[in-house]
Each structure stands twice: as structure tokens, then as C-alpha cells.
Short mmCIF file of N, CA and C in Angstrom, two decimals:
data_model
loop_
_atom_site.label_atom_id
_atom_site.label_comp_id
_atom_site.label_asym_id
_atom_site.label_seq_id
_atom_site.Cartn_x
_atom_site.Cartn_y
_atom_site.Cartn_z
N MET M 101 -161.35 -33.69 -77.29
CA MET M 101 -160.35 -34.10 -76.34
C MET M 101 -159.29 -33.02 -76.16
N LEU M 102 -159.58 -31.84 -76.59
CA LEU M 102 -158.61 -30.77 -76.50
C LEU M 102 -158.31 -30.37 -75.06
N ASN M 103 -159.23 -30.66 -74.14
CA ASN M 103 -159.00 -30.26 -72.76
C ASN M 103 -158.43 -31.39 -71.90
N MET M 104 -157.99 -32.47 -72.52
CA MET M 104 -157.37 -33.56 -71.77
C MET M 104 -155.95 -33.17 -71.39
N PRO M 105 -155.50 -33.54 -70.18
CA PRO M 105 -154.11 -33.26 -69.80
C PRO M 105 -153.16 -33.99 -70.73
N HIS M 106 -152.05 -33.35 -71.09
CA HIS M 106 -151.10 -33.95 -72.01
C HIS M 106 -149.87 -34.52 -71.34
N GLY M 107 -149.61 -34.19 -70.08
CA GLY M 107 -148.44 -34.69 -69.38
C GLY M 107 -148.75 -35.98 -68.67
N PRO M 108 -147.72 -36.66 -68.20
CA PRO M 108 -147.92 -37.88 -67.42
C PRO M 108 -148.81 -37.59 -66.21
N PRO M 109 -149.53 -38.59 -65.70
CA PRO M 109 -150.46 -38.40 -64.61
C PRO M 109 -149.88 -37.67 -63.41
N LYS M 110 -148.60 -37.92 -63.09
CA LYS M 110 -148.03 -37.28 -61.90
C LYS M 110 -147.86 -35.78 -62.09
N GLU M 111 -147.88 -35.30 -63.33
CA GLU M 111 -147.67 -33.87 -63.57
C GLU M 111 -148.96 -33.10 -63.78
N GLY M 112 -149.93 -33.66 -64.54
CA GLY M 112 -151.04 -32.84 -64.95
C GLY M 112 -152.42 -33.32 -64.53
N SER M 113 -152.53 -34.43 -63.91
CA SER M 113 -153.83 -34.99 -63.60
C SER M 113 -154.55 -34.22 -62.50
N LYS M 114 -155.86 -34.04 -62.69
CA LYS M 114 -156.68 -33.38 -61.67
C LYS M 114 -156.65 -34.20 -60.38
N ALA M 115 -156.61 -35.53 -60.53
CA ALA M 115 -156.56 -36.40 -59.35
C ALA M 115 -155.32 -36.09 -58.52
N ARG M 116 -154.21 -35.81 -59.15
CA ARG M 116 -152.96 -35.50 -58.45
C ARG M 116 -153.10 -34.22 -57.64
N ARG M 117 -153.68 -33.19 -58.24
CA ARG M 117 -153.83 -31.90 -57.55
C ARG M 117 -154.78 -32.01 -56.36
N ASP M 118 -155.77 -32.91 -56.46
CA ASP M 118 -156.78 -33.00 -55.42
C ASP M 118 -156.36 -33.84 -54.22
N SER M 119 -155.30 -34.59 -54.32
CA SER M 119 -154.88 -35.39 -53.17
C SER M 119 -153.52 -34.91 -52.69
N ALA M 120 -153.39 -34.78 -51.40
CA ALA M 120 -152.18 -34.20 -50.81
C ALA M 120 -150.94 -35.04 -51.12
N ALA M 121 -150.92 -36.28 -50.67
CA ALA M 121 -149.74 -37.11 -50.90
C ALA M 121 -150.21 -38.45 -51.44
N LEU M 122 -149.74 -38.84 -52.59
CA LEU M 122 -150.14 -40.09 -53.19
C LEU M 122 -149.17 -41.20 -52.81
N PRO M 123 -149.69 -42.43 -52.64
CA PRO M 123 -148.80 -43.54 -52.35
C PRO M 123 -147.82 -43.76 -53.51
N LYS M 124 -146.78 -44.53 -53.23
CA LYS M 124 -145.73 -44.76 -54.22
C LYS M 124 -146.22 -45.55 -55.43
N ALA M 125 -147.44 -46.11 -55.38
CA ALA M 125 -147.96 -46.89 -56.51
C ALA M 125 -148.09 -46.05 -57.77
N THR M 126 -148.15 -44.72 -57.62
CA THR M 126 -148.29 -43.88 -58.81
C THR M 126 -147.04 -43.92 -59.67
N THR M 127 -145.94 -44.39 -59.14
CA THR M 127 -144.72 -44.48 -59.94
C THR M 127 -144.50 -45.89 -60.45
N ALA M 128 -145.36 -46.85 -60.07
CA ALA M 128 -145.22 -48.23 -60.53
C ALA M 128 -145.53 -48.32 -62.02
N VAL M 129 -144.69 -49.05 -62.73
CA VAL M 129 -144.89 -49.26 -64.16
C VAL M 129 -145.89 -50.39 -64.34
N CYS M 130 -146.76 -50.28 -65.36
CA CYS M 130 -147.79 -51.30 -65.56
C CYS M 130 -148.13 -51.42 -67.04
N ASP M 131 -148.82 -52.53 -67.36
CA ASP M 131 -149.38 -52.67 -68.70
C ASP M 131 -150.83 -53.18 -68.64
N HIS M 132 -151.33 -53.43 -67.42
CA HIS M 132 -152.73 -53.78 -67.21
C HIS M 132 -153.11 -53.43 -65.77
N ASP M 133 -154.41 -53.34 -65.49
CA ASP M 133 -154.90 -52.88 -64.19
C ASP M 133 -154.49 -53.77 -63.02
N ARG M 134 -154.46 -55.09 -63.22
CA ARG M 134 -154.14 -56.00 -62.11
C ARG M 134 -152.74 -55.77 -61.55
N ALA M 135 -151.87 -55.19 -62.34
CA ALA M 135 -150.51 -54.92 -61.88
C ALA M 135 -150.46 -53.78 -60.86
N CYS M 136 -151.54 -53.04 -60.73
CA CYS M 136 -151.52 -51.84 -59.89
C CYS M 136 -152.07 -52.02 -58.48
N GLY M 137 -152.90 -53.00 -58.27
CA GLY M 137 -153.45 -53.20 -56.94
C GLY M 137 -154.72 -52.40 -56.69
N ARG M 138 -155.29 -52.64 -55.51
CA ARG M 138 -156.57 -52.05 -55.12
C ARG M 138 -156.48 -50.52 -55.07
N GLY M 139 -157.51 -49.85 -55.63
CA GLY M 139 -157.58 -48.40 -55.59
C GLY M 139 -156.79 -47.70 -56.69
N PHE M 140 -156.21 -48.50 -57.60
CA PHE M 140 -155.41 -47.94 -58.69
C PHE M 140 -155.81 -48.59 -60.01
N SER M 141 -155.53 -47.90 -61.09
CA SER M 141 -155.69 -48.47 -62.43
C SER M 141 -154.43 -48.14 -63.22
N CYS M 142 -154.27 -48.84 -64.31
CA CYS M 142 -153.10 -48.61 -65.16
C CYS M 142 -153.45 -47.58 -66.23
N ASP M 143 -152.74 -46.47 -66.22
CA ASP M 143 -152.88 -45.50 -67.31
C ASP M 143 -152.03 -46.06 -68.44
N ARG M 144 -152.69 -46.72 -69.39
CA ARG M 144 -151.98 -47.45 -70.44
C ARG M 144 -151.20 -46.53 -71.37
N HIS M 145 -151.61 -45.29 -71.46
CA HIS M 145 -150.91 -44.34 -72.32
C HIS M 145 -149.50 -44.06 -71.78
N PHE M 146 -149.41 -43.88 -70.46
CA PHE M 146 -148.12 -43.57 -69.84
C PHE M 146 -147.48 -44.79 -69.19
N GLY M 147 -148.24 -45.91 -69.05
CA GLY M 147 -147.69 -47.11 -68.44
C GLY M 147 -147.42 -46.97 -66.96
N LEU M 148 -148.24 -46.16 -66.26
CA LEU M 148 -148.06 -45.93 -64.83
C LEU M 148 -149.35 -46.23 -64.07
N CYS M 149 -149.21 -46.73 -62.83
CA CYS M 149 -150.36 -46.93 -61.96
C CYS M 149 -150.79 -45.57 -61.41
N VAL M 150 -152.09 -45.30 -61.48
CA VAL M 150 -152.63 -44.03 -60.98
C VAL M 150 -153.83 -44.32 -60.10
N PRO M 151 -154.12 -43.44 -59.12
CA PRO M 151 -155.29 -43.65 -58.26
C PRO M 151 -156.57 -43.60 -59.08
N LEU M 152 -157.57 -44.39 -58.65
CA LEU M 152 -158.88 -44.32 -59.29
C LEU M 152 -159.41 -42.90 -59.14
N ARG M 153 -160.17 -42.46 -60.10
CA ARG M 153 -160.63 -41.07 -60.15
C ARG M 153 -162.07 -40.93 -59.72
N GLY M 154 -162.36 -39.80 -59.09
CA GLY M 154 -163.70 -39.52 -58.60
C GLY M 154 -164.55 -38.77 -59.63
N GLU M 155 -165.76 -38.47 -59.23
CA GLU M 155 -166.72 -37.80 -60.11
C GLU M 155 -166.15 -36.48 -60.64
N GLY M 156 -166.28 -36.27 -61.95
CA GLY M 156 -165.82 -35.04 -62.57
C GLY M 156 -164.37 -35.06 -63.01
N HIS M 157 -163.63 -36.10 -62.66
CA HIS M 157 -162.22 -36.17 -63.04
C HIS M 157 -162.08 -36.76 -64.45
N TYR M 158 -161.00 -36.40 -65.14
CA TYR M 158 -160.75 -36.90 -66.48
C TYR M 158 -160.52 -38.40 -66.47
N CYS M 159 -160.96 -39.06 -67.55
CA CYS M 159 -160.76 -40.50 -67.69
C CYS M 159 -160.78 -40.86 -69.17
N ARG M 160 -160.30 -42.08 -69.46
CA ARG M 160 -160.34 -42.59 -70.83
C ARG M 160 -161.15 -43.87 -70.93
N ARG M 161 -161.40 -44.51 -69.77
CA ARG M 161 -162.17 -45.76 -69.74
C ARG M 161 -162.74 -45.96 -68.35
N ASP M 162 -163.76 -46.80 -68.24
CA ASP M 162 -164.48 -47.02 -66.98
C ASP M 162 -163.56 -47.44 -65.85
N ALA M 163 -162.57 -48.28 -66.12
CA ALA M 163 -161.70 -48.82 -65.08
C ALA M 163 -160.89 -47.74 -64.36
N GLN M 164 -160.81 -46.55 -64.90
CA GLN M 164 -160.08 -45.46 -64.25
C GLN M 164 -160.93 -44.74 -63.20
N CYS M 165 -162.23 -45.02 -63.16
CA CYS M 165 -163.14 -44.35 -62.22
C CYS M 165 -163.44 -45.24 -61.01
N VAL M 166 -163.73 -44.62 -59.86
CA VAL M 166 -164.09 -45.38 -58.66
C VAL M 166 -165.40 -46.12 -58.89
N ARG M 167 -165.66 -47.10 -58.04
CA ARG M 167 -166.88 -47.91 -58.15
C ARG M 167 -168.12 -47.02 -58.18
N GLY M 168 -169.06 -47.35 -59.06
CA GLY M 168 -170.30 -46.60 -59.18
C GLY M 168 -170.24 -45.47 -60.20
N LEU M 169 -169.03 -45.22 -60.74
CA LEU M 169 -168.88 -44.18 -61.76
C LEU M 169 -168.47 -44.83 -63.08
N SER M 170 -168.85 -44.18 -64.17
CA SER M 170 -168.48 -44.62 -65.51
C SER M 170 -167.77 -43.48 -66.22
N CYS M 171 -166.90 -43.82 -67.14
CA CYS M 171 -166.20 -42.81 -67.94
C CYS M 171 -167.07 -42.48 -69.15
N MET M 172 -167.71 -41.32 -69.10
CA MET M 172 -168.57 -40.87 -70.20
C MET M 172 -168.10 -39.49 -70.64
N PHE M 173 -167.89 -39.33 -71.92
CA PHE M 173 -167.48 -38.05 -72.50
C PHE M 173 -166.17 -37.54 -71.91
N GLY M 174 -165.28 -38.47 -71.50
CA GLY M 174 -163.96 -38.11 -71.01
C GLY M 174 -163.87 -37.76 -69.55
N LYS M 175 -164.98 -37.91 -68.78
CA LYS M 175 -164.97 -37.64 -67.34
C LYS M 175 -165.74 -38.72 -66.60
N CYS M 176 -165.39 -38.92 -65.33
CA CYS M 176 -166.10 -39.89 -64.50
C CYS M 176 -167.45 -39.31 -64.08
N HIS M 177 -168.53 -40.05 -64.37
CA HIS M 177 -169.90 -39.65 -64.02
C HIS M 177 -170.58 -40.79 -63.30
N ARG M 178 -171.62 -40.46 -62.54
CA ARG M 178 -172.43 -41.51 -61.90
C ARG M 178 -173.00 -42.42 -62.98
N SER M 179 -172.94 -43.71 -62.73
CA SER M 179 -173.45 -44.67 -63.70
C SER M 179 -174.96 -44.59 -63.78
N ILE M 180 -175.49 -44.68 -64.98
CA ILE M 180 -176.94 -44.66 -65.20
C ILE M 180 -177.38 -46.09 -65.45
N PRO M 181 -178.42 -46.55 -64.73
CA PRO M 181 -178.88 -47.94 -64.90
C PRO M 181 -179.24 -48.24 -66.36
N ASN M 182 -178.95 -49.47 -66.78
CA ASN M 182 -179.23 -49.90 -68.15
C ASN M 182 -180.68 -49.63 -68.53
N GLY M 183 -180.87 -49.19 -69.76
CA GLY M 183 -182.21 -48.96 -70.29
C GLY M 183 -182.78 -47.58 -70.04
N GLN M 184 -182.19 -46.84 -69.11
CA GLN M 184 -182.70 -45.50 -68.81
C GLN M 184 -182.06 -44.46 -69.72
N GLU M 185 -182.71 -43.30 -69.83
CA GLU M 185 -182.19 -42.22 -70.67
C GLU M 185 -180.78 -41.84 -70.21
N GLY M 186 -179.85 -41.81 -71.14
CA GLY M 186 -178.46 -41.47 -70.83
C GLY M 186 -177.57 -42.67 -70.59
N ALA M 187 -178.15 -43.88 -70.46
CA ALA M 187 -177.36 -45.10 -70.25
C ALA M 187 -176.69 -45.51 -71.55
N ARG M 188 -175.55 -46.17 -71.45
CA ARG M 188 -174.88 -46.69 -72.64
C ARG M 188 -175.73 -47.76 -73.30
N CYS M 189 -175.58 -47.87 -74.60
CA CYS M 189 -176.32 -48.88 -75.35
C CYS M 189 -175.56 -49.24 -76.62
N LYS M 190 -175.97 -50.32 -77.24
CA LYS M 190 -175.41 -50.72 -78.54
C LYS M 190 -176.49 -50.74 -79.61
N VAL M 191 -177.69 -51.16 -79.22
CA VAL M 191 -178.83 -51.23 -80.15
C VAL M 191 -180.08 -50.71 -79.44
N ASP M 192 -181.11 -50.40 -80.21
CA ASP M 192 -182.34 -49.83 -79.66
C ASP M 192 -182.95 -50.69 -78.55
N ARG M 193 -182.89 -52.00 -78.67
CA ARG M 193 -183.52 -52.86 -77.66
C ARG M 193 -182.82 -52.78 -76.30
N ASP M 194 -181.63 -52.18 -76.24
CA ASP M 194 -180.95 -51.96 -74.96
C ASP M 194 -181.62 -50.85 -74.16
N CYS M 195 -182.49 -50.08 -74.80
CA CYS M 195 -183.12 -48.92 -74.18
C CYS M 195 -184.58 -49.20 -73.84
N GLY M 196 -185.14 -48.41 -72.94
CA GLY M 196 -186.52 -48.57 -72.53
C GLY M 196 -187.51 -48.17 -73.61
N ASP M 197 -188.81 -48.24 -73.26
CA ASP M 197 -189.88 -47.87 -74.17
C ASP M 197 -189.73 -46.42 -74.62
N SER M 198 -190.13 -46.15 -75.84
CA SER M 198 -190.09 -44.81 -76.44
C SER M 198 -188.69 -44.21 -76.44
N MET M 199 -187.67 -45.07 -76.54
CA MET M 199 -186.29 -44.60 -76.63
C MET M 199 -185.58 -45.32 -77.77
N CYS M 200 -184.44 -44.77 -78.15
CA CYS M 200 -183.58 -45.42 -79.15
C CYS M 200 -182.14 -45.25 -78.70
N CYS M 201 -181.25 -45.97 -79.35
CA CYS M 201 -179.82 -45.89 -79.07
C CYS M 201 -179.21 -44.96 -80.11
N ALA M 202 -178.69 -43.82 -79.67
CA ALA M 202 -178.15 -42.81 -80.60
C ALA M 202 -176.88 -42.20 -80.01
N ARG M 203 -176.03 -41.68 -80.87
CA ARG M 203 -174.78 -41.07 -80.42
C ARG M 203 -175.01 -39.69 -79.81
N HIS M 204 -174.30 -39.44 -78.72
CA HIS M 204 -174.27 -38.13 -78.08
C HIS M 204 -172.80 -37.85 -77.77
N HIS M 205 -172.25 -36.85 -78.38
CA HIS M 205 -170.81 -36.55 -78.28
C HIS M 205 -169.98 -37.79 -78.61
N GLY M 206 -170.47 -38.59 -79.55
CA GLY M 206 -169.73 -39.76 -80.00
C GLY M 206 -170.00 -41.05 -79.23
N GLU M 207 -170.61 -40.97 -78.04
CA GLU M 207 -170.94 -42.17 -77.24
C GLU M 207 -172.36 -42.60 -77.57
N GLN M 208 -172.60 -43.90 -77.68
CA GLN M 208 -173.95 -44.38 -77.91
C GLN M 208 -174.68 -44.47 -76.58
N VAL M 209 -175.78 -43.72 -76.46
CA VAL M 209 -176.58 -43.68 -75.24
C VAL M 209 -178.06 -43.76 -75.58
N CYS M 210 -178.85 -44.15 -74.59
CA CYS M 210 -180.30 -44.17 -74.77
C CYS M 210 -180.84 -42.74 -74.75
N LYS M 211 -181.62 -42.43 -75.76
CA LYS M 211 -182.28 -41.12 -75.85
C LYS M 211 -183.76 -41.37 -76.10
N ARG M 212 -184.59 -40.40 -75.71
CA ARG M 212 -186.03 -40.58 -75.92
C ARG M 212 -186.39 -40.26 -77.37
N ARG M 213 -187.41 -40.95 -77.85
CA ARG M 213 -187.92 -40.66 -79.20
C ARG M 213 -188.61 -39.31 -79.17
N LEU M 214 -188.64 -38.66 -80.30
CA LEU M 214 -189.20 -37.32 -80.39
C LEU M 214 -190.73 -37.36 -80.37
N ILE M 215 -191.33 -36.37 -79.73
CA ILE M 215 -192.79 -36.30 -79.64
C ILE M 215 -193.33 -35.28 -80.66
N ARG M 216 -194.63 -35.24 -80.78
CA ARG M 216 -195.30 -34.36 -81.75
C ARG M 216 -194.82 -32.91 -81.60
N SER M 217 -194.54 -32.29 -82.73
CA SER M 217 -194.11 -30.89 -82.87
C SER M 217 -192.64 -30.66 -82.54
N GLU M 218 -191.91 -31.69 -82.10
CA GLU M 218 -190.48 -31.51 -81.84
C GLU M 218 -189.71 -31.49 -83.16
N SER M 219 -188.64 -30.70 -83.18
CA SER M 219 -187.78 -30.61 -84.35
C SER M 219 -187.14 -31.96 -84.62
N CYS M 220 -187.17 -32.38 -85.89
CA CYS M 220 -186.68 -33.73 -86.20
C CYS M 220 -185.77 -33.78 -87.41
N PHE M 221 -185.37 -32.66 -87.97
CA PHE M 221 -184.55 -32.68 -89.17
C PHE M 221 -183.21 -33.34 -88.89
N VAL M 222 -182.80 -34.22 -89.79
CA VAL M 222 -181.53 -34.93 -89.67
C VAL M 222 -180.80 -34.78 -91.00
N PRO M 223 -179.53 -34.38 -90.98
CA PRO M 223 -178.78 -34.27 -92.23
C PRO M 223 -178.56 -35.65 -92.85
N ASP M 224 -178.27 -35.67 -94.14
CA ASP M 224 -178.02 -36.93 -94.84
C ASP M 224 -176.77 -37.63 -94.33
N GLY M 225 -175.87 -36.90 -93.71
CA GLY M 225 -174.61 -37.46 -93.19
C GLY M 225 -173.75 -36.32 -92.69
N GLY M 226 -172.45 -36.53 -92.67
CA GLY M 226 -171.54 -35.49 -92.24
C GLY M 226 -171.26 -35.53 -90.76
N LEU M 227 -170.44 -34.59 -90.31
CA LEU M 227 -169.97 -34.56 -88.93
C LEU M 227 -171.09 -34.34 -87.92
N ALA M 228 -172.00 -33.41 -88.19
CA ALA M 228 -173.09 -33.13 -87.25
C ALA M 228 -173.92 -34.39 -86.99
N PHE M 229 -174.13 -35.19 -88.02
CA PHE M 229 -174.89 -36.43 -87.85
C PHE M 229 -174.07 -37.48 -87.12
N SER M 230 -172.78 -37.55 -87.39
CA SER M 230 -171.93 -38.60 -86.82
C SER M 230 -171.68 -38.44 -85.33
N ILE M 231 -171.57 -37.22 -84.86
CA ILE M 231 -171.23 -36.98 -83.45
C ILE M 231 -172.47 -36.98 -82.57
N ASN M 232 -173.52 -36.31 -82.99
CA ASN M 232 -174.76 -36.22 -82.21
C ASN M 232 -175.93 -36.62 -83.08
N GLN M 233 -176.66 -37.63 -82.63
CA GLN M 233 -177.82 -38.10 -83.36
C GLN M 233 -179.07 -37.86 -82.53
N ILE M 234 -180.20 -37.81 -83.20
CA ILE M 234 -181.48 -37.76 -82.49
C ILE M 234 -182.25 -39.02 -82.84
N CYS M 235 -183.17 -39.37 -81.98
CA CYS M 235 -184.02 -40.52 -82.26
C CYS M 235 -185.07 -40.13 -83.29
N PRO M 236 -185.66 -41.14 -83.92
CA PRO M 236 -186.77 -40.84 -84.82
C PRO M 236 -187.99 -40.40 -84.00
N CYS M 237 -189.01 -39.96 -84.72
CA CYS M 237 -190.26 -39.58 -84.06
C CYS M 237 -190.88 -40.79 -83.37
N ASP M 238 -191.65 -40.54 -82.33
CA ASP M 238 -192.33 -41.60 -81.59
C ASP M 238 -193.28 -42.36 -82.51
N GLU M 239 -193.71 -43.52 -82.07
CA GLU M 239 -194.59 -44.37 -82.86
C GLU M 239 -195.83 -43.60 -83.32
N GLY M 240 -196.17 -43.76 -84.59
CA GLY M 240 -197.35 -43.11 -85.15
C GLY M 240 -197.10 -41.71 -85.69
N LEU M 241 -195.86 -41.20 -85.54
CA LEU M 241 -195.52 -39.87 -86.04
C LEU M 241 -194.46 -40.00 -87.14
N LEU M 242 -194.44 -39.01 -88.03
CA LEU M 242 -193.44 -38.96 -89.09
C LEU M 242 -192.79 -37.59 -89.11
N CYS M 243 -191.54 -37.54 -89.53
CA CYS M 243 -190.81 -36.27 -89.63
C CYS M 243 -191.16 -35.62 -90.97
N ARG M 244 -191.78 -34.45 -90.91
CA ARG M 244 -192.22 -33.73 -92.11
C ARG M 244 -191.88 -32.26 -92.00
N LYS M 245 -191.64 -31.66 -93.16
CA LYS M 245 -191.42 -30.21 -93.22
C LYS M 245 -192.78 -29.54 -93.16
N ASN M 246 -192.92 -28.57 -92.29
CA ASN M 246 -194.21 -27.90 -92.13
C ASN M 246 -194.67 -27.26 -93.43
N GLY M 247 -195.87 -27.63 -93.87
CA GLY M 247 -196.48 -27.02 -95.03
C GLY M 247 -195.75 -27.25 -96.34
N ALA M 248 -195.04 -28.36 -96.50
CA ALA M 248 -194.30 -28.60 -97.74
C ALA M 248 -194.45 -30.05 -98.18
N SER M 249 -193.94 -30.34 -99.35
CA SER M 249 -193.98 -31.69 -99.88
C SER M 249 -193.00 -32.58 -99.11
N LEU M 250 -192.95 -33.84 -99.47
CA LEU M 250 -192.08 -34.78 -98.77
C LEU M 250 -190.61 -34.65 -99.16
N GLN M 251 -190.30 -33.91 -100.23
CA GLN M 251 -188.91 -33.77 -100.67
C GLN M 251 -188.16 -32.75 -99.85
N ARG M 252 -186.89 -33.00 -99.62
CA ARG M 252 -186.03 -32.00 -98.99
C ARG M 252 -185.73 -30.96 -100.05
N GLU M 253 -185.95 -29.70 -99.72
CA GLU M 253 -185.87 -28.66 -100.73
C GLU M 253 -184.60 -27.83 -100.68
N ILE M 254 -183.88 -27.84 -99.57
CA ILE M 254 -182.68 -27.01 -99.45
C ILE M 254 -181.53 -27.84 -98.91
N ASP M 255 -180.32 -27.39 -99.15
CA ASP M 255 -179.16 -28.04 -98.55
C ASP M 255 -179.23 -27.87 -97.04
N PHE M 256 -178.61 -28.80 -96.32
CA PHE M 256 -178.63 -28.75 -94.86
C PHE M 256 -177.75 -27.63 -94.33
N ILE M 257 -178.34 -26.80 -93.49
CA ILE M 257 -177.61 -25.78 -92.73
C ILE M 257 -177.99 -26.03 -91.28
N TYR M 258 -177.00 -26.21 -90.41
CA TYR M 258 -177.29 -26.63 -89.04
C TYR M 258 -177.77 -25.48 -88.17
N HIS M 259 -179.07 -25.37 -88.04
CA HIS M 259 -179.74 -24.43 -87.14
C HIS M 259 -180.91 -25.17 -86.52
N PRO M 260 -180.67 -26.09 -85.59
CA PRO M 260 -181.76 -26.93 -85.09
C PRO M 260 -182.90 -26.13 -84.48
N GLU M 261 -182.61 -24.98 -83.89
CA GLU M 261 -183.67 -24.19 -83.28
C GLU M 261 -184.58 -23.54 -84.33
N ARG M 262 -184.13 -23.46 -85.57
CA ARG M 262 -184.92 -22.83 -86.63
C ARG M 262 -185.48 -23.86 -87.61
N SER M 263 -185.36 -25.11 -87.30
CA SER M 263 -185.80 -26.14 -88.23
C SER M 263 -187.31 -26.15 -88.37
N SER M 264 -187.77 -26.28 -89.61
CA SER M 264 -189.21 -26.38 -89.82
C SER M 264 -189.64 -27.83 -90.02
N TRP M 265 -188.71 -28.76 -89.81
CA TRP M 265 -189.03 -30.18 -89.85
C TRP M 265 -189.46 -30.60 -88.44
N THR M 266 -190.68 -31.13 -88.33
CA THR M 266 -191.19 -31.53 -87.01
C THR M 266 -191.88 -32.89 -87.10
N CYS M 267 -192.03 -33.53 -85.95
CA CYS M 267 -192.76 -34.79 -85.87
C CYS M 267 -194.25 -34.47 -85.99
N GLN M 268 -194.91 -35.14 -86.93
CA GLN M 268 -196.32 -34.86 -87.19
C GLN M 268 -197.10 -36.15 -87.37
N VAL M 269 -198.41 -36.04 -87.14
CA VAL M 269 -199.30 -37.16 -87.43
C VAL M 269 -199.43 -37.21 -88.95
N PRO M 270 -199.23 -38.37 -89.56
CA PRO M 270 -199.32 -38.45 -91.02
C PRO M 270 -200.72 -38.09 -91.51
N LYS M 271 -200.74 -37.38 -92.64
CA LYS M 271 -202.03 -37.01 -93.24
C LYS M 271 -202.51 -38.17 -94.08
N SER M 272 -203.77 -38.46 -93.97
CA SER M 272 -204.35 -39.59 -94.72
C SER M 272 -204.50 -39.29 -96.18
#
């Protein structure tokens, strides 16, 4: 969140710079969205009514974005239909076939399960695991270190492109 504007909406918001003259509602004090009227939401941090934001604009919650957009990763994005890759989820069953519900930049979204030969190493915990997760291997596959025993042999060092842990067909 280091790139979020720190001043009140009237001073630093991208929405402010992009519109020539804003109605007086931007100076209205509020504590919930209904107090602001159509086309506005309540910026609860500053307690001011602000115009709804378009695609690519900063946001903190869905209600700050125009219809059809969702607040994902701090910006307004086109909403993704439920169950599809990239859609918000709470549990695996919220996602379509061959997908799971995993964190991406801290948001829980539907991601596809990993296929054969894809890198699958996951740390035991820590920040890298907490912020960005990957799904397990697809049905019938297991995550194994190439040419090694089932034990993890080294401490985790985050180099996903160099990982020798891949989804494999289990050996009988």
C-alpha cells in the first residue's frame, strides 16, 4: 500500500485529477455510503463523499468503484464472474473445476491447479506463503523433488524459477 495517496481525496486522488470540476458532494461529510447520494461513496478514512472511481483508480473497497468494477489489489478492476480464474473466493468449492481458492497479493482468488511438470514447491510458512499461494497439483499428481526422496532436504530459498519440485505422476 506504499503507493496509496496519503492526502484527503480532494488533494491527492487520481479521480480528482481526472475530472475537471467535481460537484460539491465531494466536500460533504459522511460516515456511510447512503449519506453521499448517487454516483458517490463515503471515503470512511477521511469522512468525505467522493465520486465513484473508474477502472485503474485507487480504491479500498468495492463500493468505491463504478458499477461492474471491483476493488482488487487496491485498484478498480473489471469484475470477474464467480468461479472463474481470478474471481474472489472463500473456499475451494467457490471455484470451477481444476481450481482452488488461494491468496494472490493477499486477496483470496480462484487459481488453477498445477499441471504435470509445473513447479510446485511451497514453503512451510512465512511471508512468501502468506501473501501469494499456489494451488496443489491437479488430481492424480503429487508434488515431488526431481530425483530425490520424499523429505525436504534444504531450507527454503525463494527462487520459484529454479525449483526442482514439480507435479509428477506418483511412482508405484
